[in-house]
PDB file of C-alpha atoms in Angstrom:
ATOM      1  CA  UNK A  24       0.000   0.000   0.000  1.00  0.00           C
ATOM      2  CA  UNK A  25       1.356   3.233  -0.204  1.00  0.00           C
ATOM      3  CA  UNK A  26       1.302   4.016   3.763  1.00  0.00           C
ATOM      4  CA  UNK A  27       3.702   0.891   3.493  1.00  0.00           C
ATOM      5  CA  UNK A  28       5.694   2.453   1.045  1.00  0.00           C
ATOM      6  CA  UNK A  29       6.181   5.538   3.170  1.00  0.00           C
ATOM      7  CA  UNK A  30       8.687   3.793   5.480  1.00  0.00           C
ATOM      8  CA  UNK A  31      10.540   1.861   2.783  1.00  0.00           C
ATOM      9  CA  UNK A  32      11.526   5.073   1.321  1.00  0.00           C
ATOM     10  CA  UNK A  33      12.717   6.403   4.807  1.00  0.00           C
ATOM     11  CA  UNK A  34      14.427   3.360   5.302  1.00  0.00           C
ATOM     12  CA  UNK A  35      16.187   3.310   2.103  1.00  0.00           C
ATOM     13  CA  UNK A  36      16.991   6.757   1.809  1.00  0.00           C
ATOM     14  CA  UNK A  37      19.188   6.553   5.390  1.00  0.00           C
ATOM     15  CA  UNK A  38      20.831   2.862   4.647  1.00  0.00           C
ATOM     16  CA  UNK A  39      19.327   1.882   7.979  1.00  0.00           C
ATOM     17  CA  UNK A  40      19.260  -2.283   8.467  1.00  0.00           C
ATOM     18  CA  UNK A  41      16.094  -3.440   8.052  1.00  0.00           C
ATOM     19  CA  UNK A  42      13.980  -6.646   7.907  1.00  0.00           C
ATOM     20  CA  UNK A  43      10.105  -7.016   5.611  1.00  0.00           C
ATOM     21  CA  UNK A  44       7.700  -8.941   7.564  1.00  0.00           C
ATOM     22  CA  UNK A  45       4.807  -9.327   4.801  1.00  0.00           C
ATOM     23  CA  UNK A  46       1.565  -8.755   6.484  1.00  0.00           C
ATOM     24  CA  UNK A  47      -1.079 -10.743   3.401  1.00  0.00           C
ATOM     25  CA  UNK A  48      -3.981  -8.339   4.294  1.00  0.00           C
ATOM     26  CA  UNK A  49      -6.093 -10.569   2.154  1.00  0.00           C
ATOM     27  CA  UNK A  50      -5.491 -13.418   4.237  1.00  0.00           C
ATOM     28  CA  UNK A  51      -6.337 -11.601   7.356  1.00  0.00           C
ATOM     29  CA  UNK A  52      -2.770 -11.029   8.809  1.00  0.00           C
ATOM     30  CA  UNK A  53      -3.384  -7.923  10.292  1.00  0.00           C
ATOM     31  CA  UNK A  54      -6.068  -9.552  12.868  1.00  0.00           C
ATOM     32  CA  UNK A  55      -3.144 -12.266  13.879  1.00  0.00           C
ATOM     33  CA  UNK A  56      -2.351 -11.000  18.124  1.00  0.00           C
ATOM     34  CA  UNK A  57       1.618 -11.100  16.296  1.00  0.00           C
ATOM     35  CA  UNK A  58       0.901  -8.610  15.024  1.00  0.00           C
ATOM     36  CA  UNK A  59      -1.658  -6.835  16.949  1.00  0.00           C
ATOM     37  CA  UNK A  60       1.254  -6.624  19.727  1.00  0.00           C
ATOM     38  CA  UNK A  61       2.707  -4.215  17.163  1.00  0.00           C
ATOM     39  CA  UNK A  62      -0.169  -2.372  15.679  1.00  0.00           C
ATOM     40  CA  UNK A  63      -3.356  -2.656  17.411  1.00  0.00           C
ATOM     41  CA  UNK A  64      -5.498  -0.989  14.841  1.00  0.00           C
ATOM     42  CA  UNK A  65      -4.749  -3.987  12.496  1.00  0.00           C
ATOM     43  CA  UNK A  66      -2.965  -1.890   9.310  1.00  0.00           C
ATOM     44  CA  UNK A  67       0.147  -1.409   8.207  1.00  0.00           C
ATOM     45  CA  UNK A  68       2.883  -0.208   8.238  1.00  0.00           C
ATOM     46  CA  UNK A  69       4.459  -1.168  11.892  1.00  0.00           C
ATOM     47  CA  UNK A  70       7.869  -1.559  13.016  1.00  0.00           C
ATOM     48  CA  UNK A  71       9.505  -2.579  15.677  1.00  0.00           C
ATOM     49  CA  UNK A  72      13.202  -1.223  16.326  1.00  0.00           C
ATOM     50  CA  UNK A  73      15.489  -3.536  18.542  1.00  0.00           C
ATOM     51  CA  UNK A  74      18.363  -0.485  18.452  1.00  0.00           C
ATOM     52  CA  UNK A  75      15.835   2.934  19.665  1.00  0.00           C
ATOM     53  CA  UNK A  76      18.762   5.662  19.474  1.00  0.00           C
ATOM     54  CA  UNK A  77      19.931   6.407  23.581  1.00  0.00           C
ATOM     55  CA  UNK A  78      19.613   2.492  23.838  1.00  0.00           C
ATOM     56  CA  UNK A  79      16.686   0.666  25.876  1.00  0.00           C
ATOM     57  CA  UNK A  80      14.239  -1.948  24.874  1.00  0.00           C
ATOM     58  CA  UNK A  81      13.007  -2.494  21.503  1.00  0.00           C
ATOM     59  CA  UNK A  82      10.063   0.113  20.771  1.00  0.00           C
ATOM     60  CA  UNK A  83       7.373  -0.838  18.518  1.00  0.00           C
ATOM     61  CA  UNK A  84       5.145   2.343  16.474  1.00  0.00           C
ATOM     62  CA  UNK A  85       2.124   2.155  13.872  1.00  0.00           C
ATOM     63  CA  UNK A  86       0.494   4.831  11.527  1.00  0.00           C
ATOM     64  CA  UNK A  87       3.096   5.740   9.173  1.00  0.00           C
ATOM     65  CA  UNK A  88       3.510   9.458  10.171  1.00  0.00           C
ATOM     66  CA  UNK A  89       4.499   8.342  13.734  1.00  0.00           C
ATOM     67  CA  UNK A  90       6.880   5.991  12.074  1.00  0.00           C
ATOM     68  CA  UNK A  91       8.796   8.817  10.203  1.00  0.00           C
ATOM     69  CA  UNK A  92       8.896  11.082  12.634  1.00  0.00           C
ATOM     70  CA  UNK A  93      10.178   8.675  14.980  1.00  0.00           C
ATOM     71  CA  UNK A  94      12.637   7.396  12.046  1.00  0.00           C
ATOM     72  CA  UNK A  95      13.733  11.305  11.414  1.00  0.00           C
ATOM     73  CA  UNK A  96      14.520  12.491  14.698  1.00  0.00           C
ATOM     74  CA  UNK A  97      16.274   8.808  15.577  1.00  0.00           C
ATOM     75  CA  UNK A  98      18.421   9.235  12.289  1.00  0.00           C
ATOM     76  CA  UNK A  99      18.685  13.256  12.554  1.00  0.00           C
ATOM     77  CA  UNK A 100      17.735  13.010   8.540  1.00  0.00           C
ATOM     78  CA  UNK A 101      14.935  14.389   6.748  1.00  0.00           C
ATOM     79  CA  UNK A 102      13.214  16.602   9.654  1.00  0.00           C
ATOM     80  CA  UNK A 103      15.255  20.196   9.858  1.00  0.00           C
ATOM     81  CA  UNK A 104      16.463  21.368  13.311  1.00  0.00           C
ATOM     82  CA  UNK A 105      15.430  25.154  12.718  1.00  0.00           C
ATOM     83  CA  UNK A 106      12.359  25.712  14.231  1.00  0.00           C
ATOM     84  CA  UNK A 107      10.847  26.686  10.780  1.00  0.00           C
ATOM     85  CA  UNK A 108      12.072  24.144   8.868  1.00  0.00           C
ATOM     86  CA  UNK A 109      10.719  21.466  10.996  1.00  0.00           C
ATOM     87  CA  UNK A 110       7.642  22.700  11.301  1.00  0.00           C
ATOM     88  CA  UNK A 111       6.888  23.542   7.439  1.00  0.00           C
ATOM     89  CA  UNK A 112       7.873  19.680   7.092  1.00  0.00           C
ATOM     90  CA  UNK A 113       5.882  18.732  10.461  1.00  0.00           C
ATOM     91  CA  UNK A 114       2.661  20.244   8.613  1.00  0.00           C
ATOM     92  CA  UNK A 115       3.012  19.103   5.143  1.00  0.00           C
ATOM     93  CA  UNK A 116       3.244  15.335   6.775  1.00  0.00           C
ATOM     94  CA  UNK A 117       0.317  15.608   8.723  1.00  0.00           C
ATOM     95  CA  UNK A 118      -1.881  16.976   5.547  1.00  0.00           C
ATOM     96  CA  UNK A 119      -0.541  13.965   3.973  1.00  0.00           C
ATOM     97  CA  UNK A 120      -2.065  11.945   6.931  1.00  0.00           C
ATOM     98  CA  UNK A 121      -5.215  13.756   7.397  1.00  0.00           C
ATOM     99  CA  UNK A 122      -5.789  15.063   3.890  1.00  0.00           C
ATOM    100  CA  UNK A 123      -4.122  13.743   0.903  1.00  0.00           C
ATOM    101  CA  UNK A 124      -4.071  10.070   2.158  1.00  0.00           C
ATOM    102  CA  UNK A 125      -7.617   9.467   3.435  1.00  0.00           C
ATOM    103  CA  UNK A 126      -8.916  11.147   0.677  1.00  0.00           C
ATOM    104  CA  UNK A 127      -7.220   9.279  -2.482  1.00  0.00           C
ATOM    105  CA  UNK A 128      -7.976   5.848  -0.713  1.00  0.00           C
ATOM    106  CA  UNK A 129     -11.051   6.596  -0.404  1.00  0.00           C
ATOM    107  CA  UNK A 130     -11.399   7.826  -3.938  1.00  0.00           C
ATOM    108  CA  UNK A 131      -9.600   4.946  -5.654  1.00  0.00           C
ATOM    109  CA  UNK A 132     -11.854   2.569  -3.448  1.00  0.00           C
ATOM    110  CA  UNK A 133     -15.175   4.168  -4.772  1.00  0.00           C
ATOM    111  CA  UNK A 134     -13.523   4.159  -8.268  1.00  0.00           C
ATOM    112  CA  UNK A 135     -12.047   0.829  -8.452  1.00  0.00           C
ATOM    113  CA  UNK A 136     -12.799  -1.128  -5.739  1.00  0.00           C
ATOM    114  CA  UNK A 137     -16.392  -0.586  -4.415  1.00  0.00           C
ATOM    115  CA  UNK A 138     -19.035  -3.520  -5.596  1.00  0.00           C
ATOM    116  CA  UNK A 139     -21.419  -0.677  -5.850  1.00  0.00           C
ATOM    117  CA  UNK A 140     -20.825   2.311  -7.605  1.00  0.00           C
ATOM    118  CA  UNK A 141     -21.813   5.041  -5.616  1.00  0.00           C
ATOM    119  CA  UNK A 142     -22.164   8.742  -7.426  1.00  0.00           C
ATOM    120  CA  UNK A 143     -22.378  11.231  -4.705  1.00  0.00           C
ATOM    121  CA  UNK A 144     -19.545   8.872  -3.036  1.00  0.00           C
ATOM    122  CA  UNK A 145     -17.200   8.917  -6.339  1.00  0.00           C
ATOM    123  CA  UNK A 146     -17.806  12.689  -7.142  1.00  0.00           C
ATOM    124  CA  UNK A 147     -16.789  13.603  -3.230  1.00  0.00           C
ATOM    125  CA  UNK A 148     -13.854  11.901  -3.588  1.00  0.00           C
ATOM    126  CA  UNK A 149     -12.414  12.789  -6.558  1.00  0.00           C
ATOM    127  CA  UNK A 150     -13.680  16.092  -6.240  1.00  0.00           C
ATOM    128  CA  UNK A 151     -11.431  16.086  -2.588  1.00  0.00           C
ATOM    129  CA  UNK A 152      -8.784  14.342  -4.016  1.00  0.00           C
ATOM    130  CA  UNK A 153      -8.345  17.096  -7.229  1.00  0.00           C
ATOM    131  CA  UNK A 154      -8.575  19.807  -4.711  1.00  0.00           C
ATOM    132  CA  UNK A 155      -6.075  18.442  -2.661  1.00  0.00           C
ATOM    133  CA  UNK A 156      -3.684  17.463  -5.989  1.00  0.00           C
ATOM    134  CA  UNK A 157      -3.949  21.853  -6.255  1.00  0.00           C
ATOM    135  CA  UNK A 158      -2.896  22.215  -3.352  1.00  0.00           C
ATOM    136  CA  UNK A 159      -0.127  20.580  -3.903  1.00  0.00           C
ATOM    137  CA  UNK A 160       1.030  21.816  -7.130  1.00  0.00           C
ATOM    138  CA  UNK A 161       0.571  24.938  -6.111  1.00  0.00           C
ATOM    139  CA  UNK A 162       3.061  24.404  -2.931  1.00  0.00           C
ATOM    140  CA  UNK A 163       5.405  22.790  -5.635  1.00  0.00           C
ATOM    141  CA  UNK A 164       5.137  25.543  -8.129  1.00  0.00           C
ATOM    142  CA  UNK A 165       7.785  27.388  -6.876  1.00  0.00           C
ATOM    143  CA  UNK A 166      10.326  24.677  -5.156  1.00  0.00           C
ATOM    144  CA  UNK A 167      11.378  21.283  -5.647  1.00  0.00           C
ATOM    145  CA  UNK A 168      10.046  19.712  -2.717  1.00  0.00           C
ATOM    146  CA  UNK A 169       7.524  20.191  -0.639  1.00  0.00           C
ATOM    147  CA  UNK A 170       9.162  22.113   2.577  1.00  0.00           C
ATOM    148  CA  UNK A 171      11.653  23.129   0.590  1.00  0.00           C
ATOM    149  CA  UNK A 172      14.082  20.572   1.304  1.00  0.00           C
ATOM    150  CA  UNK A 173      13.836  16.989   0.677  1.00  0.00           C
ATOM    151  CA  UNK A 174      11.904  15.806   3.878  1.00  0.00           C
ATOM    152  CA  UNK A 175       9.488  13.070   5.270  1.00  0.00           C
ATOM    153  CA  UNK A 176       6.537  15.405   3.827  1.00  0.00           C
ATOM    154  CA  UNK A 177       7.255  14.501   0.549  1.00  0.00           C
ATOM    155  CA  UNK A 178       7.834  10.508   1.388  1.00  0.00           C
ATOM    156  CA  UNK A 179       4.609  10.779   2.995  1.00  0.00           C
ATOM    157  CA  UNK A 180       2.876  12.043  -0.018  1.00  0.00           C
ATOM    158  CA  UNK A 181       5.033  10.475  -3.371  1.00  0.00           C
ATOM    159  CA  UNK A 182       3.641   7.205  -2.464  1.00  0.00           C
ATOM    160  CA  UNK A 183      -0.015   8.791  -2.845  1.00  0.00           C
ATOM    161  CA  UNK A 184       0.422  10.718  -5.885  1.00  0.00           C
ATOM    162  CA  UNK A 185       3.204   8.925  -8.266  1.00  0.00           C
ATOM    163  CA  UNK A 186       1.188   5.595  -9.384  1.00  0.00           C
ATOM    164  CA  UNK A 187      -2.252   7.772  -9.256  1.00  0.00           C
ATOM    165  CA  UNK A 188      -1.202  10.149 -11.646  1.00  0.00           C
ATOM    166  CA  UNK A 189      -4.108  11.574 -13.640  1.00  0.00           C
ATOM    167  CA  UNK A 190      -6.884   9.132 -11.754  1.00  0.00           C
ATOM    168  CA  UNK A 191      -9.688  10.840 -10.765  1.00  0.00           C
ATOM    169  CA  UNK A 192      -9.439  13.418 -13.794  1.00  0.00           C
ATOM    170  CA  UNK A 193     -12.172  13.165 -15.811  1.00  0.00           C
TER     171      UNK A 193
END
């Protein structure tokens, strides 16, 4: 999914050792107590990090924007120190979470997915989701990322706009 893809990016982009525990949502994994330990609201991503930066037990996160902002401040990459900076990225993440994400799934669901092919539910969605595509071309108009340095703002939101391209246009 793309919220999985989020934290592959992160985790690539820093070199940081990492192991894939496929989760087969269509076989139910997510409900197993495994990994319900891990992420009690039964979606992915999760991770669990035996080496938390100052030492200590193995934490374990869920919901990919706690992920990367856990990831950035443990790896001092991809989340400016200046006060600005971190909080232009900060924001931009969390309208990826609250905005940009919710909105396209919901939209390709309707669209592709949905048994019944709702109207009012497809025209709200793509509607959203177009709006919210301005929004970000306009913040991109002018710069080549999205807080104006490369940041975990714009690995939260390439997974949700790169292999969506054009959907939802009519």
């Amino acid at each position: 999914t793309p919220n999985g893809h989020k934290i592959t990016i992160f985790l690539e982009e820093t070199g940081l050792e990492y192991k894939i525990f496929p989760v087969n949502i269509g076989k139910g994994d997510q409900f197993k107590p495994d990994f319900l330990q891990v992420a009690p609201n039964n979606r992915i991503p999760a991770i669990v990090d035996h080496a938390p930066k100052g030492g200590g037990k193995p934490i374990s996160l869920f919901e990919s924007g706690a992920i990367l902002l856990y990831l950035a401040e443990k790896t001092g990459q991809f989340l400016p120190q200046d006060l600005y900076g971190r909080y232009d990225a900060i924001q931009w993440t969390f309208w990826q979470m609250g905005g940009l994400g919710p909105m396209a799934g919901q939209n390709h669901h309707f669209r592709n997915y949905a048994v019944e092919k709702l109207p009012y539910a497809i025209d709200r969605y793509v509607n959203e989701t177009n709006r919210l595509y301005g929004v970000l071309n306009k913040r991109l108009a002018d710069r080549e990322f999205i807080a104006g340095a490369y940041s975990i703002a714009d690995m939260a939101s390439y997974p949700w706009v790169v292999p969506y391209k054009n959907q939802g246009q009519e």
